[in-house]
Amino acid sequence: VYYKPGDWQRQVISDENEGVVHGIYIYDWDGDGRDDVMTASFSGIHVHSFDNGWQRTEITRGYPGEWPQAGSSDLAVGNAGSRYVASIEPWHGHQVVVYQDDNRLVIDDTIHQGHTITTADLNNDGLDEIIAGDRGDAQSVFVYYREEDGWLKTVLDDGDMSAATCISADLNNDNLNDVACIGRTTENLKWYENLGGE
């Protein structure tokens, strides 16, 4: 659903997604100058575009399991030479997945209960990193850097952040993107200030 300013009545975008719709990401997927609504659910990742009505397009079915261990839990769009979609799979799953140029690449299958994912250029190299939160036993936040031969996993927080949501923005106006996360079972909110470097 969405709400239109001036007409605060709930309007349905689509009722086609099946199961839990866990992730929503706003991005101009088709490059028409108008934001689209991207969703992550039991049935995968979809783009909802408006052009005289809403149309739903499948990007991927995500993890091919049985509900509720299917599809995708959260998504973000980034750029690493070309556009990619980063995803937590399946729902509250154990995989960090990158979809780029019609390929599915699992870059990590060791997280316990992935709950949030976002992208940002953290080192000002023109390539977006992936930030993923594990709210399970690890209660950790990880950053994945694009390298020539794959993705390098680093630890941003080891054991003190059961990340329900993470965002990235330049919080102190120093031209470096920072990360902020809110923890569910750890009951905390943290700002990870970017001090530069890797």
mmCIF file with all atom_site columns, C-alpha atoms in Angstrom:
data_model
loop_
_atom_site.group_PDB
_atom_site.id
_atom_site.type_symbol
_atom_site.label_atom_id
_atom_site.label_alt_id
_atom_site.label_comp_id
_atom_site.label_asym_id
_atom_site.label_entity_id
_atom_site.label_seq_id
_atom_site.pdbx_PDB_ins_code
_atom_site.Cartn_x
_atom_site.Cartn_y
_atom_site.Cartn_z
_atom_site.occupancy
_atom_site.B_iso_or_equiv
_atom_site.pdbx_formal_charge
_atom_site.auth_seq_id
_atom_site.auth_comp_id
_atom_site.auth_asym_id
_atom_site.auth_atom_id
_atom_site.pdbx_PDB_model_num
ATOM 1   C CA . VAL A 1 1   ? 0.000  0.000   0.000   1.00 0.00 ? 1   VAL A CA 1
ATOM 2   C CA . TYR A 1 2   ? 0.983  3.629   -0.269  1.00 0.00 ? 2   TYR A CA 1
ATOM 3   C CA . TYR A 1 3   ? -0.340 6.965   0.870   1.00 0.00 ? 3   TYR A CA 1
ATOM 4   C CA . LYS A 1 4   ? -0.546 9.966   -1.446  1.00 0.00 ? 4   LYS A CA 1
ATOM 5   C CA . PRO A 1 5   ? 0.070  13.425  0.084   1.00 0.00 ? 5   PRO A CA 1
ATOM 6   C CA . GLY A 1 6   ? -3.170 15.363  0.299   1.00 0.00 ? 6   GLY A CA 1
ATOM 7   C CA . ASP A 1 7   ? -5.197 12.149  0.054   1.00 0.00 ? 7   ASP A CA 1
ATOM 8   C CA . TRP A 1 8   ? -4.149 10.059  3.056   1.00 0.00 ? 8   TRP A CA 1
ATOM 9   C CA . GLN A 1 9   ? -6.289 7.080   2.116   1.00 0.00 ? 9   GLN A CA 1
ATOM 10  C CA . ARG A 1 10  ? -4.546 3.737   1.849   1.00 0.00 ? 10  ARG A CA 1
ATOM 11  C CA . GLN A 1 11  ? -4.126 2.626   -1.767  1.00 0.00 ? 11  GLN A CA 1
ATOM 12  C CA . VAL A 1 12  ? -3.049 -0.862  -2.831  1.00 0.00 ? 12  VAL A CA 1
ATOM 13  C CA . ILE A 1 13  ? 0.011  -1.144  -5.057  1.00 0.00 ? 13  ILE A CA 1
ATOM 14  C CA . SER A 1 14  ? -0.243 -4.921  -5.435  1.00 0.00 ? 14  SER A CA 1
ATOM 15  C CA . ASP A 1 15  ? -1.689 -7.935  -3.684  1.00 0.00 ? 15  ASP A CA 1
ATOM 16  C CA . GLU A 1 16  ? 0.297  -10.404 -5.817  1.00 0.00 ? 16  GLU A CA 1
ATOM 17  C CA . ASN A 1 17  ? 3.257  -10.945 -3.464  1.00 0.00 ? 17  ASN A CA 1
ATOM 18  C CA . GLU A 1 18  ? 2.770  -14.091 -1.442  1.00 0.00 ? 18  GLU A CA 1
ATOM 19  C CA . GLY A 1 19  ? 3.625  -14.689 2.193   1.00 0.00 ? 19  GLY A CA 1
ATOM 20  C CA . VAL A 1 20  ? 5.387  -12.054 4.249   1.00 0.00 ? 20  VAL A CA 1
ATOM 21  C CA . VAL A 1 21  ? 6.565  -8.900  2.453   1.00 0.00 ? 21  VAL A CA 1
ATOM 22  C CA . HIS A 1 22  ? 9.557  -8.149  4.654   1.00 0.00 ? 22  HIS A CA 1
ATOM 23  C CA . GLY A 1 23  ? 11.668 -5.681  2.690   1.00 0.00 ? 23  GLY A CA 1
ATOM 24  C CA . ILE A 1 24  ? 10.754 -2.504  0.804   1.00 0.00 ? 24  ILE A CA 1
ATOM 25  C CA . TYR A 1 25  ? 13.276 -0.450  -1.163  1.00 0.00 ? 25  TYR A CA 1
ATOM 26  C CA . ILE A 1 26  ? 12.567 2.715   -3.147  1.00 0.00 ? 26  ILE A CA 1
ATOM 27  C CA . TYR A 1 27  ? 14.647 3.085   -6.314  1.00 0.00 ? 27  TYR A CA 1
ATOM 28  C CA . ASP A 1 28  ? 14.210 4.197   -9.943  1.00 0.00 ? 28  ASP A CA 1
ATOM 29  C CA . TRP A 1 29  ? 14.723 0.690   -11.345 1.00 0.00 ? 29  TRP A CA 1
ATOM 30  C CA . ASP A 1 30  ? 13.638 1.414   -14.921 1.00 0.00 ? 30  ASP A CA 1
ATOM 31  C CA . GLY A 1 31  ? 15.419 4.774   -15.194 1.00 0.00 ? 31  GLY A CA 1
ATOM 32  C CA . ASP A 1 32  ? 12.296 6.741   -16.123 1.00 0.00 ? 32  ASP A CA 1
ATOM 33  C CA . GLY A 1 33  ? 12.890 9.443   -13.505 1.00 0.00 ? 33  GLY A CA 1
ATOM 34  C CA . ARG A 1 34  ? 10.149 8.113   -11.224 1.00 0.00 ? 34  ARG A CA 1
ATOM 35  C CA . ASP A 1 35  ? 10.855 6.013   -8.133  1.00 0.00 ? 35  ASP A CA 1
ATOM 36  C CA . ASP A 1 36  ? 9.696  2.406   -8.157  1.00 0.00 ? 36  ASP A CA 1
ATOM 37  C CA . VAL A 1 37  ? 8.792  0.242   -5.161  1.00 0.00 ? 37  VAL A CA 1
ATOM 38  C CA . MET A 1 38  ? 10.913 -2.883  -4.792  1.00 0.00 ? 38  MET A CA 1
ATOM 39  C CA . THR A 1 39  ? 9.790  -5.657  -2.455  1.00 0.00 ? 39  THR A CA 1
ATOM 40  C CA . ALA A 1 40  ? 11.358 -8.729  -0.865  1.00 0.00 ? 40  ALA A CA 1
ATOM 41  C CA . SER A 1 41  ? 8.996  -11.514 0.170   1.00 0.00 ? 41  SER A CA 1
ATOM 42  C CA . PHE A 1 42  ? 8.509  -15.272 0.330   1.00 0.00 ? 42  PHE A CA 1
ATOM 43  C CA . SER A 1 43  ? 7.931  -15.115 -3.448  1.00 0.00 ? 43  SER A CA 1
ATOM 44  C CA . GLY A 1 44  ? 11.202 -13.302 -4.216  1.00 0.00 ? 44  GLY A CA 1
ATOM 45  C CA . ILE A 1 45  ? 12.173 -9.798  -5.297  1.00 0.00 ? 45  ILE A CA 1
ATOM 46  C CA . HIS A 1 46  ? 9.810  -7.697  -7.398  1.00 0.00 ? 46  HIS A CA 1
ATOM 47  C CA . VAL A 1 47  ? 9.647  -4.181  -8.812  1.00 0.00 ? 47  VAL A CA 1
ATOM 48  C CA . HIS A 1 48  ? 6.349  -2.297  -8.738  1.00 0.00 ? 48  HIS A CA 1
ATOM 49  C CA . SER A 1 49  ? 6.298  0.519   -11.317 1.00 0.00 ? 49  SER A CA 1
ATOM 50  C CA . PHE A 1 50  ? 3.596  3.070   -11.985 1.00 0.00 ? 50  PHE A CA 1
ATOM 51  C CA . ASP A 1 51  ? 2.525  3.955   -15.528 1.00 0.00 ? 51  ASP A CA 1
ATOM 52  C CA . ASN A 1 52  ? -1.236 4.565   -15.701 1.00 0.00 ? 52  ASN A CA 1
ATOM 53  C CA . GLY A 1 53  ? -1.515 1.900   -12.992 1.00 0.00 ? 53  GLY A CA 1
ATOM 54  C CA . TRP A 1 54  ? 0.849  -0.337  -11.045 1.00 0.00 ? 54  TRP A CA 1
ATOM 55  C CA . GLN A 1 55  ? 2.741  -3.157  -12.770 1.00 0.00 ? 55  GLN A CA 1
ATOM 56  C CA . ARG A 1 56  ? 4.692  -5.865  -10.950 1.00 0.00 ? 56  ARG A CA 1
ATOM 57  C CA . THR A 1 57  ? 7.853  -7.341  -12.485 1.00 0.00 ? 57  THR A CA 1
ATOM 58  C CA . GLU A 1 58  ? 9.814  -10.252 -11.026 1.00 0.00 ? 58  GLU A CA 1
ATOM 59  C CA . ILE A 1 59  ? 13.545 -9.692  -10.575 1.00 0.00 ? 59  ILE A CA 1
ATOM 60  C CA . THR A 1 60  ? 14.217 -13.087 -8.993  1.00 0.00 ? 60  THR A CA 1
ATOM 61  C CA . ARG A 1 61  ? 12.422 -15.801 -7.053  1.00 0.00 ? 61  ARG A CA 1
ATOM 62  C CA . GLY A 1 62  ? 15.243 -15.745 -4.510  1.00 0.00 ? 62  GLY A CA 1
ATOM 63  C CA . TYR A 1 63  ? 16.038 -18.775 -2.386  1.00 0.00 ? 63  TYR A CA 1
ATOM 64  C CA . PRO A 1 64  ? 14.233 -21.843 -3.808  1.00 0.00 ? 64  PRO A CA 1
ATOM 65  C CA . GLY A 1 65  ? 12.999 -23.361 -0.539  1.00 0.00 ? 65  GLY A CA 1
ATOM 66  C CA . GLU A 1 66  ? 9.657  -24.123 1.064   1.00 0.00 ? 66  GLU A CA 1
ATOM 67  C CA . TRP A 1 67  ? 7.827  -21.385 2.938   1.00 0.00 ? 67  TRP A CA 1
ATOM 68  C CA . PRO A 1 68  ? 8.791  -19.726 5.182   1.00 0.00 ? 68  PRO A CA 1
ATOM 69  C CA . GLN A 1 69  ? 12.386 -20.571 4.225   1.00 0.00 ? 69  GLN A CA 1
ATOM 70  C CA . ALA A 1 70  ? 12.021 -19.185 0.708   1.00 0.00 ? 70  ALA A CA 1
ATOM 71  C CA . GLY A 1 71  ? 12.417 -16.062 -1.359  1.00 0.00 ? 71  GLY A CA 1
ATOM 72  C CA . SER A 1 72  ? 14.083 -13.038 0.156   1.00 0.00 ? 72  SER A CA 1
ATOM 73  C CA . SER A 1 73  ? 14.000 -11.141 3.437   1.00 0.00 ? 73  SER A CA 1
ATOM 74  C CA . ASP A 1 74  ? 15.478 -7.757  2.500   1.00 0.00 ? 74  ASP A CA 1
ATOM 75  C CA . LEU A 1 75  ? 17.095 -6.043  -0.471  1.00 0.00 ? 75  LEU A CA 1
ATOM 76  C CA . ALA A 1 76  ? 19.149 -3.060  -1.555  1.00 0.00 ? 76  ALA A CA 1
ATOM 77  C CA . VAL A 1 77  ? 20.488 -1.838  -4.885  1.00 0.00 ? 77  VAL A CA 1
ATOM 78  C CA . GLY A 1 78  ? 24.138 -0.956  -5.339  1.00 0.00 ? 78  GLY A CA 1
ATOM 79  C CA . ASN A 1 79  ? 26.784 -0.323  -7.972  1.00 0.00 ? 79  ASN A CA 1
ATOM 80  C CA . ALA A 1 80  ? 30.013 -2.285  -8.361  1.00 0.00 ? 80  ALA A CA 1
ATOM 81  C CA . GLY A 1 81  ? 30.924 -1.438  -11.935 1.00 0.00 ? 81  GLY A CA 1
ATOM 82  C CA . SER A 1 82  ? 27.332 -2.188  -12.893 1.00 0.00 ? 82  SER A CA 1
ATOM 83  C CA . ARG A 1 83  ? 24.082 -2.234  -10.962 1.00 0.00 ? 83  ARG A CA 1
ATOM 84  C CA . TYR A 1 84  ? 23.439 -5.121  -8.575  1.00 0.00 ? 84  TYR A CA 1
ATOM 85  C CA . VAL A 1 85  ? 20.761 -6.203  -6.124  1.00 0.00 ? 85  VAL A CA 1
ATOM 86  C CA . ALA A 1 86  ? 21.957 -7.388  -2.708  1.00 0.00 ? 86  ALA A CA 1
ATOM 87  C CA . SER A 1 87  ? 19.633 -9.664  -0.776  1.00 0.00 ? 87  SER A CA 1
ATOM 88  C CA . ILE A 1 88  ? 19.258 -11.585 2.474   1.00 0.00 ? 88  ILE A CA 1
ATOM 89  C CA . GLU A 1 89  ? 17.954 -15.065 1.601   1.00 0.00 ? 89  GLU A CA 1
ATOM 90  C CA . PRO A 1 90  ? 15.774 -16.845 2.453   1.00 0.00 ? 90  PRO A CA 1
ATOM 91  C CA . TRP A 1 91  ? 13.394 -15.026 4.809   1.00 0.00 ? 91  TRP A CA 1
ATOM 92  C CA . HIS A 1 92  ? 15.439 -14.317 7.986   1.00 0.00 ? 92  HIS A CA 1
ATOM 93  C CA . GLY A 1 93  ? 18.012 -16.435 6.228   1.00 0.00 ? 93  GLY A CA 1
ATOM 94  C CA . HIS A 1 94  ? 21.671 -17.402 6.265   1.00 0.00 ? 94  HIS A CA 1
ATOM 95  C CA . GLN A 1 95  ? 22.814 -16.069 2.892   1.00 0.00 ? 95  GLN A CA 1
ATOM 96  C CA . VAL A 1 96  ? 23.988 -12.721 1.555   1.00 0.00 ? 96  VAL A CA 1
ATOM 97  C CA . VAL A 1 97  ? 23.339 -12.858 -2.190  1.00 0.00 ? 97  VAL A CA 1
ATOM 98  C CA . VAL A 1 98  ? 24.282 -10.568 -5.076  1.00 0.00 ? 98  VAL A CA 1
ATOM 99  C CA . TYR A 1 99  ? 22.338 -10.490 -8.346  1.00 0.00 ? 99  TYR A CA 1
ATOM 100 C CA . GLN A 1 100 ? 24.346 -8.819  -11.090 1.00 0.00 ? 100 GLN A CA 1
ATOM 101 C CA . ASP A 1 101 ? 24.193 -9.186  -14.872 1.00 0.00 ? 101 ASP A CA 1
ATOM 102 C CA . ASP A 1 102 ? 21.634 -12.034 -14.576 1.00 0.00 ? 102 ASP A CA 1
ATOM 103 C CA . ASN A 1 103 ? 23.899 -14.019 -12.226 1.00 0.00 ? 103 ASN A CA 1
ATOM 104 C CA . ARG A 1 104 ? 23.155 -15.124 -8.642  1.00 0.00 ? 104 ARG A CA 1
ATOM 105 C CA . LEU A 1 105 ? 26.215 -15.159 -6.396  1.00 0.00 ? 105 LEU A CA 1
ATOM 106 C CA . VAL A 1 106 ? 26.116 -16.227 -2.745  1.00 0.00 ? 106 VAL A CA 1
ATOM 107 C CA . ILE A 1 107 ? 28.863 -14.142 -1.126  1.00 0.00 ? 107 ILE A CA 1
ATOM 108 C CA . ASP A 1 108 ? 28.240 -15.405 2.426   1.00 0.00 ? 108 ASP A CA 1
ATOM 109 C CA . ASP A 1 109 ? 26.298 -18.385 3.758   1.00 0.00 ? 109 ASP A CA 1
ATOM 110 C CA . THR A 1 110 ? 27.430 -18.231 7.375   1.00 0.00 ? 110 THR A CA 1
ATOM 111 C CA . ILE A 1 111 ? 25.114 -15.663 8.923   1.00 0.00 ? 111 ILE A CA 1
ATOM 112 C CA . HIS A 1 112 ? 22.589 -17.077 11.357  1.00 0.00 ? 112 HIS A CA 1
ATOM 113 C CA . GLN A 1 113 ? 19.530 -14.870 10.989  1.00 0.00 ? 113 GLN A CA 1
ATOM 114 C CA . GLY A 1 114 ? 19.999 -12.107 8.435   1.00 0.00 ? 114 GLY A CA 1
ATOM 115 C CA . HIS A 1 115 ? 17.527 -9.300  8.909   1.00 0.00 ? 115 HIS A CA 1
ATOM 116 C CA . THR A 1 116 ? 18.814 -6.149  7.214   1.00 0.00 ? 116 THR A CA 1
ATOM 117 C CA . ILE A 1 117 ? 20.918 -5.221  4.218   1.00 0.00 ? 117 ILE A CA 1
ATOM 118 C CA . THR A 1 118 ? 21.921 -1.903  2.687   1.00 0.00 ? 118 THR A CA 1
ATOM 119 C CA . THR A 1 119 ? 24.544 -0.564  0.288   1.00 0.00 ? 119 THR A CA 1
ATOM 120 C CA . ALA A 1 120 ? 26.807 2.484   0.325   1.00 0.00 ? 120 ALA A CA 1
ATOM 121 C CA . ASP A 1 121 ? 30.189 3.637   -0.923  1.00 0.00 ? 121 ASP A CA 1
ATOM 122 C CA . LEU A 1 122 ? 32.056 3.636   2.384   1.00 0.00 ? 122 LEU A CA 1
ATOM 123 C CA . ASN A 1 123 ? 35.579 4.236   1.063   1.00 0.00 ? 123 ASN A CA 1
ATOM 124 C CA . ASN A 1 124 ? 34.820 6.721   -1.756  1.00 0.00 ? 124 ASN A CA 1
ATOM 125 C CA . ASP A 1 125 ? 36.162 4.404   -4.465  1.00 0.00 ? 125 ASP A CA 1
ATOM 126 C CA . GLY A 1 126 ? 33.000 4.647   -6.581  1.00 0.00 ? 126 GLY A CA 1
ATOM 127 C CA . LEU A 1 127 ? 31.899 1.097   -5.714  1.00 0.00 ? 127 LEU A CA 1
ATOM 128 C CA . ASP A 1 128 ? 29.154 0.355   -3.215  1.00 0.00 ? 128 ASP A CA 1
ATOM 129 C CA . GLU A 1 129 ? 29.856 -1.897  -0.274  1.00 0.00 ? 129 GLU A CA 1
ATOM 130 C CA . ILE A 1 130 ? 27.200 -4.175  1.235   1.00 0.00 ? 130 ILE A CA 1
ATOM 131 C CA . ILE A 1 131 ? 26.289 -3.857  4.915   1.00 0.00 ? 131 ILE A CA 1
ATOM 132 C CA . ALA A 1 132 ? 24.389 -6.820  6.392   1.00 0.00 ? 132 ALA A CA 1
ATOM 133 C CA . GLY A 1 133 ? 23.094 -7.395  9.904   1.00 0.00 ? 133 GLY A CA 1
ATOM 134 C CA . ASP A 1 134 ? 22.794 -10.745 11.668  1.00 0.00 ? 134 ASP A CA 1
ATOM 135 C CA . ARG A 1 135 ? 20.298 -10.509 14.508  1.00 0.00 ? 135 ARG A CA 1
ATOM 136 C CA . GLY A 1 136 ? 20.728 -14.184 15.426  1.00 0.00 ? 136 GLY A CA 1
ATOM 137 C CA . ASP A 1 137 ? 23.305 -15.708 17.765  1.00 0.00 ? 137 ASP A CA 1
ATOM 138 C CA . ALA A 1 138 ? 26.171 -13.719 16.234  1.00 0.00 ? 138 ALA A CA 1
ATOM 139 C CA . GLN A 1 139 ? 24.467 -10.343 16.850  1.00 0.00 ? 139 GLN A CA 1
ATOM 140 C CA . SER A 1 140 ? 26.903 -8.798  14.400  1.00 0.00 ? 140 SER A CA 1
ATOM 141 C CA . VAL A 1 141 ? 27.144 -6.417  11.457  1.00 0.00 ? 141 VAL A CA 1
ATOM 142 C CA . PHE A 1 142 ? 29.298 -7.190  8.433   1.00 0.00 ? 142 PHE A CA 1
ATOM 143 C CA . VAL A 1 143 ? 30.636 -5.116  5.537   1.00 0.00 ? 143 VAL A CA 1
ATOM 144 C CA . TYR A 1 144 ? 31.437 -6.724  2.174   1.00 0.00 ? 144 TYR A CA 1
ATOM 145 C CA . TYR A 1 145 ? 33.916 -4.965  -0.138  1.00 0.00 ? 145 TYR A CA 1
ATOM 146 C CA . ARG A 1 146 ? 34.014 -5.668  -3.873  1.00 0.00 ? 146 ARG A CA 1
ATOM 147 C CA . GLU A 1 147 ? 37.383 -6.940  -5.041  1.00 0.00 ? 147 GLU A CA 1
ATOM 148 C CA . GLU A 1 148 ? 38.640 -8.187  -8.411  1.00 0.00 ? 148 GLU A CA 1
ATOM 149 C CA . ASP A 1 149 ? 38.092 -11.833 -7.501  1.00 0.00 ? 149 ASP A CA 1
ATOM 150 C CA . GLY A 1 150 ? 34.950 -11.559 -5.366  1.00 0.00 ? 150 GLY A CA 1
ATOM 151 C CA . TRP A 1 151 ? 33.780 -9.967  -2.138  1.00 0.00 ? 151 TRP A CA 1
ATOM 152 C CA . LEU A 1 152 ? 35.819 -9.456  1.055   1.00 0.00 ? 152 LEU A CA 1
ATOM 153 C CA . LYS A 1 153 ? 33.862 -9.868  4.311   1.00 0.00 ? 153 LYS A CA 1
ATOM 154 C CA . THR A 1 154 ? 34.830 -7.673  7.266   1.00 0.00 ? 154 THR A CA 1
ATOM 155 C CA . VAL A 1 155 ? 33.291 -7.299  10.722  1.00 0.00 ? 155 VAL A CA 1
ATOM 156 C CA . LEU A 1 156 ? 31.848 -3.922  11.723  1.00 0.00 ? 156 LEU A CA 1
ATOM 157 C CA . ASP A 1 157 ? 30.330 -5.069  15.034  1.00 0.00 ? 157 ASP A CA 1
ATOM 158 C CA . ASP A 1 158 ? 31.141 -8.388  16.668  1.00 0.00 ? 158 ASP A CA 1
ATOM 159 C CA . GLY A 1 159 ? 28.501 -9.499  19.144  1.00 0.00 ? 159 GLY A CA 1
ATOM 160 C CA . ASP A 1 160 ? 26.799 -6.301  20.305  1.00 0.00 ? 160 ASP A CA 1
ATOM 161 C CA . MET A 1 161 ? 24.239 -5.530  17.580  1.00 0.00 ? 161 MET A CA 1
ATOM 162 C CA . SER A 1 162 ? 21.237 -7.739  16.780  1.00 0.00 ? 162 SER A CA 1
ATOM 163 C CA . ALA A 1 163 ? 20.584 -5.544  13.763  1.00 0.00 ? 163 ALA A CA 1
ATOM 164 C CA . ALA A 1 164 ? 16.924 -5.167  12.917  1.00 0.00 ? 164 ALA A CA 1
ATOM 165 C CA . THR A 1 165 ? 17.695 -2.303  10.513  1.00 0.00 ? 165 THR A CA 1
ATOM 166 C CA . CYS A 1 166 ? 20.831 -0.555  9.279   1.00 0.00 ? 166 CYS A CA 1
ATOM 167 C CA . ILE A 1 167 ? 21.126 2.576   7.153   1.00 0.00 ? 167 ILE A CA 1
ATOM 168 C CA . SER A 1 168 ? 24.031 4.484   5.678   1.00 0.00 ? 168 SER A CA 1
ATOM 169 C CA . ALA A 1 169 ? 24.363 8.253   5.382   1.00 0.00 ? 169 ALA A CA 1
ATOM 170 C CA . ASP A 1 170 ? 26.968 10.947  5.965   1.00 0.00 ? 170 ASP A CA 1
ATOM 171 C CA . LEU A 1 171 ? 25.787 11.700  9.496   1.00 0.00 ? 171 LEU A CA 1
ATOM 172 C CA . ASN A 1 172 ? 28.501 14.220  10.407  1.00 0.00 ? 172 ASN A CA 1
ATOM 173 C CA . ASN A 1 173 ? 28.915 15.946  7.029   1.00 0.00 ? 173 ASN A CA 1
ATOM 174 C CA . ASP A 1 174 ? 32.551 14.908  6.495   1.00 0.00 ? 174 ASP A CA 1
ATOM 175 C CA . ASN A 1 175 ? 32.012 13.442  2.996   1.00 0.00 ? 175 ASN A CA 1
ATOM 176 C CA . LEU A 1 176 ? 32.212 9.866   4.303   1.00 0.00 ? 176 LEU A CA 1
ATOM 177 C CA . ASN A 1 177 ? 29.168 7.617   4.548   1.00 0.00 ? 177 ASN A CA 1
ATOM 178 C CA . ASP A 1 178 ? 28.596 6.335   8.074   1.00 0.00 ? 178 ASP A CA 1
ATOM 179 C CA . VAL A 1 179 ? 26.445 3.400   9.207   1.00 0.00 ? 179 VAL A CA 1
ATOM 180 C CA . ALA A 1 180 ? 23.731 3.386   11.864  1.00 0.00 ? 180 ALA A CA 1
ATOM 181 C CA . CYS A 1 181 ? 21.927 0.292   13.154  1.00 0.00 ? 181 CYS A CA 1
ATOM 182 C CA . ILE A 1 182 ? 19.204 -0.429  15.660  1.00 0.00 ? 182 ILE A CA 1
ATOM 183 C CA . GLY A 1 183 ? 19.339 -3.664  17.632  1.00 0.00 ? 183 GLY A CA 1
ATOM 184 C CA . ARG A 1 184 ? 16.331 -5.742  18.575  1.00 0.00 ? 184 ARG A CA 1
ATOM 185 C CA . THR A 1 185 ? 17.423 -8.094  21.357  1.00 0.00 ? 185 THR A CA 1
ATOM 186 C CA . THR A 1 186 ? 20.502 -5.992  22.142  1.00 0.00 ? 186 THR A CA 1
ATOM 187 C CA . GLU A 1 187 ? 18.124 -3.029  22.608  1.00 0.00 ? 187 GLU A CA 1
ATOM 188 C CA . ASN A 1 188 ? 20.555 -0.447  21.284  1.00 0.00 ? 188 ASN A CA 1
ATOM 189 C CA . LEU A 1 189 ? 21.111 2.151   18.596  1.00 0.00 ? 189 LEU A CA 1
ATOM 190 C CA . LYS A 1 190 ? 24.630 2.663   17.256  1.00 0.00 ? 190 LYS A CA 1
ATOM 191 C CA . TRP A 1 191 ? 26.323 5.110   14.947  1.00 0.00 ? 191 TRP A CA 1
ATOM 192 C CA . TYR A 1 192 ? 29.418 3.622   13.314  1.00 0.00 ? 192 TYR A CA 1
ATOM 193 C CA . GLU A 1 193 ? 31.421 6.698   12.353  1.00 0.00 ? 193 GLU A CA 1
ATOM 194 C CA . ASN A 1 194 ? 33.432 6.276   9.176   1.00 0.00 ? 194 ASN A CA 1
ATOM 195 C CA . LEU A 1 195 ? 36.985 7.402   9.944   1.00 0.00 ? 195 LEU A CA 1
ATOM 196 C CA . GLY A 1 196 ? 38.250 6.700   6.418   1.00 0.00 ? 196 GLY A CA 1
ATOM 197 C CA . GLY A 1 197 ? 40.280 3.832   5.042   1.00 0.00 ? 197 GLY A CA 1
ATOM 198 C CA . GLU A 1 198 ? 39.109 0.230   4.738   1.00 0.00 ? 198 GLU A CA 1
#
